[in-house]
């Protein structure tokens, strides 16, 4: 390794451990499991309360994962529904900068950096199993524009379409019709009789892990994205109890025999109720004097589906132990959004209500809500001998932070496009934990349910356009937004998790109200396919507390970078004050130049910006992505964006990649909407802080 690479590495990595051996990474994502569905997050509290009117679920393996690893109690999904949530996870960008927003199911994941492309460049074998739903509109295999194999994964096995995940028996199609299962580009559903998808994905995951361990590439790390389609949608049951034992020689096994592809593909589909729940009863009227009644089948089914996932996680963790790779494998478990009211069962079944188990824990709101119950996720991380057993991480974070986290664990630097920060310092207790930006925007026509124990101001609340932003312990929430001037409700979600006391009515929170209104506009850019009532609002200028001088700061980061990298966690090799961005990037070294300063906007209005470079570059305005001239960028192609700006100073960050000793060029111009000529951005427009 060159001296330059070692220097960059030591600046970014929190431990020299990663220079020795890159960890395998397994990311397990389930569908619509609430924060409260896991024992250590909330179900164990119900059990210990011994209140027979409050049924509870048991998740022994997930609880053990928490006991031997870490649990995140304040991590958020990026959107309260699956498609935008999963896309933000995979690309590392929040919904303010995302390509897939709202209910854009099956929209193609953009051709850009993903968890898979980044880790593949870091030397990983990349595998995806389970629900995808981000493939694009084409309905035939190889023609899907955003198939996982076209987004950085070496292999894929699972449901391509979003709606396919609503049925957990692809061959029988008991409630929602037959489904297709793809092995890379080939539909292999024909041989999958009696295969319950939780079992199918688990068996395939174990098969792929074992194959990797026995292959000639066993020394190469792997990344596995394991995306279950349960417990969401039709609440179907497995064929039988979970096979005895766990790991290499027990639990679920892949047989490879068509018609009995896995060792639970026998018996009767949709028949097995977990023994802990089959005869469960509860005090339905909260009167100990009356006879307890059985749990309705709907809830037995939900608890069984979650318990099946719990068994599957235990099975995979034991496999890692059996293969003696557990100490070099980082495993993360979470859900894509809060629990829902969806069961998709026939009319003879009662409807599913997440209140039966308090599936969303101590929070109000469900899937499709921006209340905490819709966006607060149960997150567990396990990495023996690296993560302190029983650790509780209370630092607020988002699913999109895992891009930067996994990149750091793999010893590479995440793309500048990444909105998230690495959570590795919180996980292993080394290095400084940077603050995550918590932001959600979402549109949905429905209402928050009218649950008895919820805050009266939340019940039947029309959703419409919604936003949520977190500042410190405080969450700002807006529902049915009509104007950028609409006030946020402000809650101390650490001490008031049900969001009952709206602090926005207090004079001392007026400053935070203004801060939230400004921040949400500074964190996003408009998307014509997901229009918002604040798209045309003027973006507020920054509040400057230090003296500004003409020019801007220019930092140089040496390294042989594969993409335009994020500066977070890096230390510049040199810094100076410059007067021009548009001349040649004159240095003989390879690396990245970062220009940072403030644009002085002379008056309120619309402004056009233009960027063109001979190499690769990226530009932010405040926290919003303005230009992405990195992944797939065609050299010297002019990019143009229009933005609405208030008079004042607006921070910009301009990243320019140097991949050779030749001098890359970059030209950035701007003009007011009515101006006839472009003006080159230079020191007459740019300023830097004396801080």
PDB file of N, CA and C in Angstrom, residues 279-356:
ATOM      1  N   UNK A 279     -52.370 -21.721  21.046  1.00  0.00           N
ATOM      2  CA  UNK A 279     -53.453 -21.756  22.044  1.00  0.00           C
ATOM      3  C   UNK A 279     -53.427 -20.540  22.963  1.00  0.00           C
ATOM      4  N   UNK A 280     -52.810 -19.471  22.491  1.00  0.00           N
ATOM      5  CA  UNK A 280     -52.685 -18.266  23.321  1.00  0.00           C
ATOM      6  C   UNK A 280     -54.046 -17.624  23.564  1.00  0.00           C
ATOM      7  N   UNK A 281     -54.243 -17.164  24.803  1.00  0.00           N
ATOM      8  CA  UNK A 281     -55.485 -16.481  25.178  1.00  0.00           C
ATOM      9  C   UNK A 281     -55.128 -15.193  25.915  1.00  0.00           C
ATOM     10  N   UNK A 282     -56.106 -14.290  25.997  1.00  0.00           N
ATOM     11  CA  UNK A 282     -55.857 -13.019  26.682  1.00  0.00           C
ATOM     12  C   UNK A 282     -57.148 -12.473  27.270  1.00  0.00           C
ATOM     13  N   UNK A 283     -57.007 -11.501  28.120  1.00  0.00           N
ATOM     14  CA  UNK A 283     -58.139 -10.848  28.783  1.00  0.00           C
ATOM     15  C   UNK A 283     -58.649  -9.747  27.862  1.00  0.00           C
ATOM     16  N   UNK A 284     -59.595 -10.078  27.000  1.00  0.00           N
ATOM     17  CA  UNK A 284     -60.020  -9.146  25.952  1.00  0.00           C
ATOM     18  C   UNK A 284     -60.809  -7.952  26.470  1.00  0.00           C
ATOM     19  N   UNK A 285     -61.450  -8.092  27.639  1.00  0.00           N
ATOM     20  CA  UNK A 285     -62.267  -6.993  28.159  1.00  0.00           C
ATOM     21  C   UNK A 285     -61.635  -6.323  29.378  1.00  0.00           C
ATOM     22  N   UNK A 286     -60.359  -6.682  29.633  1.00  0.00           N
ATOM     23  CA  UNK A 286     -59.621  -6.104  30.763  1.00  0.00           C
ATOM     24  C   UNK A 286     -60.379  -6.293  32.076  1.00  0.00           C
ATOM     25  N   UNK A 287     -60.961  -7.495  32.202  1.00  0.00           N
ATOM     26  CA  UNK A 287     -61.715  -7.845  33.414  1.00  0.00           C
ATOM     27  C   UNK A 287     -61.267  -9.230  33.856  1.00  0.00           C
ATOM     28  N   UNK A 288     -60.418  -9.343  34.887  1.00  0.00           N
ATOM     29  CA  UNK A 288     -59.901 -10.637  35.331  1.00  0.00           C
ATOM     30  C   UNK A 288     -60.988 -11.615  35.750  1.00  0.00           C
ATOM     31  N   UNK A 289     -62.175 -11.095  36.034  1.00  0.00           N
ATOM     32  CA  UNK A 289     -63.257 -11.969  36.503  1.00  0.00           C
ATOM     33  C   UNK A 289     -63.898 -12.755  35.370  1.00  0.00           C
ATOM     34  N   UNK A 290     -63.724 -12.288  34.134  1.00  0.00           N
ATOM     35  CA  UNK A 290     -64.311 -12.992  33.000  1.00  0.00           C
ATOM     36  C   UNK A 290     -63.296 -13.938  32.380  1.00  0.00           C
ATOM     37  N   UNK A 291     -63.807 -14.892  31.633  1.00  0.00           N
ATOM     38  CA  UNK A 291     -62.954 -15.899  31.013  1.00  0.00           C
ATOM     39  C   UNK A 291     -62.115 -15.288  29.895  1.00  0.00           C
ATOM     40  N   UNK A 292     -60.841 -15.678  29.840  1.00  0.00           N
ATOM     41  CA  UNK A 292     -59.990 -15.205  28.759  1.00  0.00           C
ATOM     42  C   UNK A 292     -60.402 -15.855  27.437  1.00  0.00           C
ATOM     43  N   UNK A 293     -60.132 -15.151  26.348  1.00  0.00           N
ATOM     44  CA  UNK A 293     -60.520 -15.648  25.026  1.00  0.00           C
ATOM     45  C   UNK A 293     -59.272 -15.875  24.183  1.00  0.00           C
ATOM     46  N   UNK A 294     -59.342 -16.761  23.181  1.00  0.00           N
ATOM     47  CA  UNK A 294     -58.172 -17.009  22.320  1.00  0.00           C
ATOM     48  C   UNK A 294     -57.799 -15.766  21.516  1.00  0.00           C
ATOM     49  N   UNK A 295     -56.523 -15.648  21.239  1.00  0.00           N
ATOM     50  CA  UNK A 295     -56.118 -14.607  20.297  1.00  0.00           C
ATOM     51  C   UNK A 295     -56.834 -14.857  18.969  1.00  0.00           C
ATOM     52  N   UNK A 296     -57.304 -13.831  18.310  1.00  0.00           N
ATOM     53  CA  UNK A 296     -57.824 -14.025  16.948  1.00  0.00           C
ATOM     54  C   UNK A 296     -56.731 -14.566  16.038  1.00  0.00           C
ATOM     55  N   UNK A 297     -57.123 -15.399  15.071  1.00  0.00           N
ATOM     56  CA  UNK A 297     -56.142 -16.029  14.183  1.00  0.00           C
ATOM     57  C   UNK A 297     -55.251 -15.017  13.468  1.00  0.00           C
ATOM     58  N   UNK A 298     -55.799 -13.855  13.148  1.00  0.00           N
ATOM     59  CA  UNK A 298     -55.005 -12.834  12.454  1.00  0.00           C
ATOM     60  C   UNK A 298     -53.738 -12.512  13.231  1.00  0.00           C
ATOM     61  N   UNK A 299     -53.864 -12.400  14.550  1.00  0.00           N
ATOM     62  CA  UNK A 299     -52.713 -12.014  15.362  1.00  0.00           C
ATOM     63  C   UNK A 299     -51.797 -13.206  15.648  1.00  0.00           C
ATOM     64  N   UNK A 300     -52.368 -14.399  15.696  1.00  0.00           N
ATOM     65  CA  UNK A 300     -51.527 -15.585  15.790  1.00  0.00           C
ATOM     66  C   UNK A 300     -50.647 -15.697  14.537  1.00  0.00           C
ATOM     67  N   UNK A 301     -51.231 -15.357  13.402  1.00  0.00           N
ATOM     68  CA  UNK A 301     -50.496 -15.402  12.144  1.00  0.00           C
ATOM     69  C   UNK A 301     -49.365 -14.367  12.132  1.00  0.00           C
ATOM     70  N   UNK A 302     -49.674 -13.174  12.585  1.00  0.00           N
ATOM     71  CA  UNK A 302     -48.658 -12.116  12.590  1.00  0.00           C
ATOM     72  C   UNK A 302     -47.499 -12.488  13.509  1.00  0.00           C
ATOM     73  N   UNK A 303     -47.828 -12.970  14.696  1.00  0.00           N
ATOM     74  CA  UNK A 303     -46.787 -13.356  15.650  1.00  0.00           C
ATOM     75  C   UNK A 303     -45.960 -14.525  15.120  1.00  0.00           C
ATOM     76  N   UNK A 304     -46.610 -15.465  14.423  1.00  0.00           N
ATOM     77  CA  UNK A 304     -45.899 -16.600  13.844  1.00  0.00           C
ATOM     78  C   UNK A 304     -44.952 -16.142  12.741  1.00  0.00           C
ATOM     79  N   UNK A 305     -45.410 -15.203  11.907  1.00  0.00           N
ATOM     80  CA  UNK A 305     -44.560 -14.682  10.827  1.00  0.00           C
ATOM     81  C   UNK A 305     -43.316 -14.010  11.403  1.00  0.00           C
ATOM     82  N   UNK A 306     -43.492 -13.234  12.472  1.00  0.00           N
ATOM     83  CA  UNK A 306     -42.339 -12.573  13.095  1.00  0.00           C
ATOM     84  C   UNK A 306     -41.415 -13.580  13.779  1.00  0.00           C
ATOM     85  N   UNK A 307     -42.008 -14.592  14.394  1.00  0.00           N
ATOM     86  CA  UNK A 307     -41.204 -15.613  15.061  1.00  0.00           C
ATOM     87  C   UNK A 307     -40.392 -16.409  14.040  1.00  0.00           C
ATOM     88  N   UNK A 308     -40.956 -16.587  12.845  1.00  0.00           N
ATOM     89  CA  UNK A 308     -40.239 -17.297  11.788  1.00  0.00           C
ATOM     90  C   UNK A 308     -38.997 -16.509  11.375  1.00  0.00           C
ATOM     91  N   UNK A 309     -39.148 -15.203  11.295  1.00  0.00           N
ATOM     92  CA  UNK A 309     -38.000 -14.350  10.981  1.00  0.00           C
ATOM     93  C   UNK A 309     -36.969 -14.433  12.098  1.00  0.00           C
ATOM     94  N   UNK A 310     -37.432 -14.432  13.327  1.00  0.00           N
ATOM     95  CA  UNK A 310     -36.537 -14.552  14.474  1.00  0.00           C
ATOM     96  C   UNK A 310     -35.732 -15.852  14.397  1.00  0.00           C
ATOM     97  N   UNK A 311     -36.408 -16.959  14.102  1.00  0.00           N
ATOM     98  CA  UNK A 311     -35.714 -18.242  13.940  1.00  0.00           C
ATOM     99  C   UNK A 311     -34.693 -18.169  12.804  1.00  0.00           C
ATOM    100  N   UNK A 312     -35.078 -17.509  11.711  1.00  0.00           N
ATOM    101  CA  UNK A 312     -34.187 -17.408  10.558  1.00  0.00           C
ATOM    102  C   UNK A 312     -32.916 -16.641  10.909  1.00  0.00           C
ATOM    103  N   UNK A 313     -33.054 -15.557  11.661  1.00  0.00           N
ATOM    104  CA  UNK A 313     -31.882 -14.791  12.075  1.00  0.00           C
ATOM    105  C   UNK A 313     -30.980 -15.650  12.956  1.00  0.00           C
ATOM    106  N   UNK A 314     -31.564 -16.380  13.891  1.00  0.00           N
ATOM    107  CA  UNK A 314     -30.782 -17.275  14.736  1.00  0.00           C
ATOM    108  C   UNK A 314     -30.062 -18.340  13.931  1.00  0.00           C
ATOM    109  N   UNK A 315     -30.727 -18.828  12.899  1.00  0.00           N
ATOM    110  CA  UNK A 315     -30.162 -19.848  12.022  1.00  0.00           C
ATOM    111  C   UNK A 315     -28.925 -19.305  11.292  1.00  0.00           C
ATOM    112  N   UNK A 316     -29.041 -18.095  10.765  1.00  0.00           N
ATOM    113  CA  UNK A 316     -27.937 -17.488  10.021  1.00  0.00           C
ATOM    114  C   UNK A 316     -26.764 -17.164  10.946  1.00  0.00           C
ATOM    115  N   UNK A 317     -27.065 -16.630  12.128  1.00  0.00           N
ATOM    116  CA  UNK A 317     -25.986 -16.311  13.072  1.00  0.00           C
ATOM    117  C   UNK A 317     -25.243 -17.575  13.504  1.00  0.00           C
ATOM    118  N   UNK A 318     -25.978 -18.676  13.690  1.00  0.00           N
ATOM    119  CA  UNK A 318     -25.328 -19.935  14.053  1.00  0.00           C
ATOM    120  C   UNK A 318     -24.467 -20.446  12.897  1.00  0.00           C
ATOM    121  N   UNK A 319     -24.941 -20.261  11.666  1.00  0.00           N
ATOM    122  CA  UNK A 319     -24.154 -20.678  10.507  1.00  0.00           C
ATOM    123  C   UNK A 319     -22.817 -19.947  10.479  1.00  0.00           C
ATOM    124  N   UNK A 320     -22.839 -18.649  10.747  1.00  0.00           N
ATOM    125  CA  UNK A 320     -21.597 -17.882  10.769  1.00  0.00           C
ATOM    126  C   UNK A 320     -20.643 -18.435  11.822  1.00  0.00           C
ATOM    127  N   UNK A 321     -21.202 -18.809  12.963  1.00  0.00           N
ATOM    128  CA  UNK A 321     -20.396 -19.390  14.031  1.00  0.00           C
ATOM    129  C   UNK A 321     -19.816 -20.732  13.614  1.00  0.00           C
ATOM    130  N   UNK A 322     -20.649 -21.570  12.979  1.00  0.00           N
ATOM    131  CA  UNK A 322     -20.191 -22.890  12.546  1.00  0.00           C
ATOM    132  C   UNK A 322     -19.078 -22.786  11.513  1.00  0.00           C
ATOM    133  N   UNK A 323     -19.157 -21.765  10.654  1.00  0.00           N
ATOM    134  CA  UNK A 323     -18.146 -21.577   9.614  1.00  0.00           C
ATOM    135  C   UNK A 323     -16.930 -20.815  10.129  1.00  0.00           C
ATOM    136  N   UNK A 324     -17.012 -20.422  11.411  1.00  0.00           N
ATOM    137  CA  UNK A 324     -15.933 -19.675  12.072  1.00  0.00           C
ATOM    138  C   UNK A 324     -15.634 -18.343  11.373  1.00  0.00           C
ATOM    139  N   UNK A 325     -16.704 -17.702  10.911  1.00  0.00           N
ATOM    140  CA  UNK A 325     -16.549 -16.379  10.295  1.00  0.00           C
ATOM    141  C   UNK A 325     -17.386 -15.330  11.033  1.00  0.00           C
ATOM    142  N   UNK A 326     -17.963 -15.712  12.180  1.00  0.00           N
ATOM    143  CA  UNK A 326     -18.836 -14.785  12.901  1.00  0.00           C
ATOM    144  C   UNK A 326     -18.077 -13.557  13.397  1.00  0.00           C
ATOM    145  N   UNK A 327     -16.809 -13.747  13.820  1.00  0.00           N
ATOM    146  CA  UNK A 327     -16.051 -12.621  14.353  1.00  0.00           C
ATOM    147  C   UNK A 327     -15.582 -11.665  13.260  1.00  0.00           C
ATOM    148  N   UNK A 328     -15.746 -12.083  12.024  1.00  0.00           N
ATOM    149  CA  UNK A 328     -15.391 -11.206  10.912  1.00  0.00           C
ATOM    150  C   UNK A 328     -16.612 -10.900  10.048  1.00  0.00           C
ATOM    151  N   UNK A 329     -17.805 -10.916  10.666  1.00  0.00           N
ATOM    152  CA  UNK A 329     -19.021 -10.609   9.924  1.00  0.00           C
ATOM    153  C   UNK A 329     -19.877  -9.627  10.709  1.00  0.00           C
ATOM    154  N   UNK A 330     -20.148  -8.494  10.105  1.00  0.00           N
ATOM    155  CA  UNK A 330     -21.039  -7.491  10.673  1.00  0.00           C
ATOM    156  C   UNK A 330     -22.438  -7.767  10.156  1.00  0.00           C
ATOM    157  N   UNK A 331     -23.371  -8.035  11.079  1.00  0.00           N
ATOM    158  CA  UNK A 331     -24.757  -8.332  10.717  1.00  0.00           C
ATOM    159  C   UNK A 331     -25.650  -7.225  11.258  1.00  0.00           C
ATOM    160  N   UNK A 332     -26.473  -6.658  10.382  1.00  0.00           N
ATOM    161  CA  UNK A 332     -27.417  -5.611  10.777  1.00  0.00           C
ATOM    162  C   UNK A 332     -28.824  -6.095  10.472  1.00  0.00           C
ATOM    163  N   UNK A 333     -29.732  -5.872  11.414  1.00  0.00           N
ATOM    164  CA  UNK A 333     -31.137  -6.266  11.243  1.00  0.00           C
ATOM    165  C   UNK A 333     -32.013  -5.047  11.461  1.00  0.00           C
ATOM    166  N   UNK A 334     -32.996  -4.852  10.567  1.00  0.00           N
ATOM    167  CA  UNK A 334     -33.968  -3.772  10.778  1.00  0.00           C
ATOM    168  C   UNK A 334     -35.183  -3.973   9.886  1.00  0.00           C
ATOM    169  N   UNK A 335     -36.099  -3.006   9.952  1.00  0.00           N
ATOM    170  CA  UNK A 335     -37.314  -2.997   9.141  1.00  0.00           C
ATOM    171  C   UNK A 335     -37.290  -1.788   8.221  1.00  0.00           C
ATOM    172  N   UNK A 336     -38.146  -1.796   7.199  1.00  0.00           N
ATOM    173  CA  UNK A 336     -38.154  -0.693   6.238  1.00  0.00           C
ATOM    174  C   UNK A 336     -39.052   0.464   6.646  1.00  0.00           C
ATOM    175  N   UNK A 337     -40.037   0.201   7.511  1.00  0.00           N
ATOM    176  CA  UNK A 337     -40.935   1.250   8.005  1.00  0.00           C
ATOM    177  C   UNK A 337     -41.769   0.661   9.134  1.00  0.00           C
ATOM    178  N   UNK A 338     -42.645   1.472   9.722  1.00  0.00           N
ATOM    179  CA  UNK A 338     -43.435   1.003  10.849  1.00  0.00           C
ATOM    180  C   UNK A 338     -44.461  -0.053  10.470  1.00  0.00           C
ATOM    181  N   UNK A 339     -45.009  -0.708  11.486  1.00  0.00           N
ATOM    182  CA  UNK A 339     -46.048  -1.719  11.269  1.00  0.00           C
ATOM    183  C   UNK A 339     -47.289  -1.077  10.673  1.00  0.00           C
ATOM    184  N   UNK A 340     -48.067  -1.874   9.936  1.00  0.00           N
ATOM    185  CA  UNK A 340     -49.210  -1.346   9.187  1.00  0.00           C
ATOM    186  C   UNK A 340     -50.524  -1.919   9.716  1.00  0.00           C
ATOM    187  N   UNK A 341     -51.604  -1.610   9.014  1.00  0.00           N
ATOM    188  CA  UNK A 341     -52.914  -2.203   9.310  1.00  0.00           C
ATOM    189  C   UNK A 341     -53.296  -3.195   8.214  1.00  0.00           C
ATOM    190  N   UNK A 342     -52.330  -3.640   7.431  1.00  0.00           N
ATOM    191  CA  UNK A 342     -52.597  -4.490   6.273  1.00  0.00           C
ATOM    192  C   UNK A 342     -52.416  -5.968   6.625  1.00  0.00           C
ATOM    193  N   UNK A 343     -53.400  -6.798   6.211  1.00  0.00           N
ATOM    194  CA  UNK A 343     -53.266  -8.241   6.390  1.00  0.00           C
ATOM    195  C   UNK A 343     -53.607  -9.007   5.119  1.00  0.00           C
ATOM    196  N   UNK A 344     -54.464  -8.434   4.256  1.00  0.00           N
ATOM    197  CA  UNK A 344     -54.831  -9.012   2.968  1.00  0.00           C
ATOM    198  C   UNK A 344     -55.469 -10.402   3.103  1.00  0.00           C
ATOM    199  N   UNK A 345     -56.066 -10.661   4.248  1.00  0.00           N
ATOM    200  CA  UNK A 345     -56.739 -11.948   4.462  1.00  0.00           C
ATOM    201  C   UNK A 345     -58.205 -11.858   4.048  1.00  0.00           C
ATOM    202  N   UNK A 346     -58.828 -12.996   3.777  1.00  0.00           N
ATOM    203  CA  UNK A 346     -60.257 -12.988   3.403  1.00  0.00           C
ATOM    204  C   UNK A 346     -61.137 -12.393   4.503  1.00  0.00           C
ATOM    205  N   UNK A 347     -62.361 -12.104   4.156  1.00  0.00           N
ATOM    206  CA  UNK A 347     -63.262 -11.348   5.040  1.00  0.00           C
ATOM    207  C   UNK A 347     -63.602 -12.080   6.335  1.00  0.00           C
ATOM    208  N   UNK A 348     -63.445 -13.410   6.382  1.00  0.00           N
ATOM    209  CA  UNK A 348     -63.772 -14.127   7.617  1.00  0.00           C
ATOM    210  C   UNK A 348     -62.761 -13.868   8.732  1.00  0.00           C
ATOM    211  N   UNK A 349     -61.605 -13.316   8.376  1.00  0.00           N
ATOM    212  CA  UNK A 349     -60.602 -12.949   9.370  1.00  0.00           C
ATOM    213  C   UNK A 349     -60.822 -11.503   9.801  1.00  0.00           C
ATOM    214  N   UNK A 350     -60.570 -11.233  11.065  1.00  0.00           N
ATOM    215  CA  UNK A 350     -60.646  -9.845  11.499  1.00  0.00           C
ATOM    216  C   UNK A 350     -59.429  -9.100  10.959  1.00  0.00           C
ATOM    217  N   UNK A 351     -59.569  -7.799  10.778  1.00  0.00           N
ATOM    218  CA  UNK A 351     -58.475  -7.002  10.251  1.00  0.00           C
ATOM    219  C   UNK A 351     -57.324  -6.904  11.238  1.00  0.00           C
ATOM    220  N   UNK A 352     -56.133  -6.697  10.715  1.00  0.00           N
ATOM    221  CA  UNK A 352     -54.967  -6.561  11.582  1.00  0.00           C
ATOM    222  C   UNK A 352     -54.898  -5.157  12.153  1.00  0.00           C
ATOM    223  N   UNK A 353     -54.630  -5.071  13.442  1.00  0.00           N
ATOM    224  CA  UNK A 353     -54.422  -3.796  14.112  1.00  0.00           C
ATOM    225  C   UNK A 353     -53.097  -3.870  14.868  1.00  0.00           C
ATOM    226  N   UNK A 354     -52.156  -2.964  14.591  1.00  0.00           N
ATOM    227  CA  UNK A 354     -50.873  -3.020  15.292  1.00  0.00           C
ATOM    228  C   UNK A 354     -50.997  -2.753  16.787  1.00  0.00           C
ATOM    229  N   UNK A 355     -52.146  -2.278  17.224  1.00  0.00           N
ATOM    230  CA  UNK A 355     -52.350  -2.013  18.654  1.00  0.00           C
ATOM    231  C   UNK A 355     -52.456  -3.298  19.464  1.00  0.00           C
ATOM    232  N   UNK A 356     -52.769  -4.425  18.834  1.00  0.00           N
ATOM    233  CA  UNK A 356     -52.947  -5.672  19.575  1.00  0.00           C
ATOM    234  C   UNK A 356     -51.667  -6.033  20.337  1.00  0.00           C
TER     235      UNK A 356
END
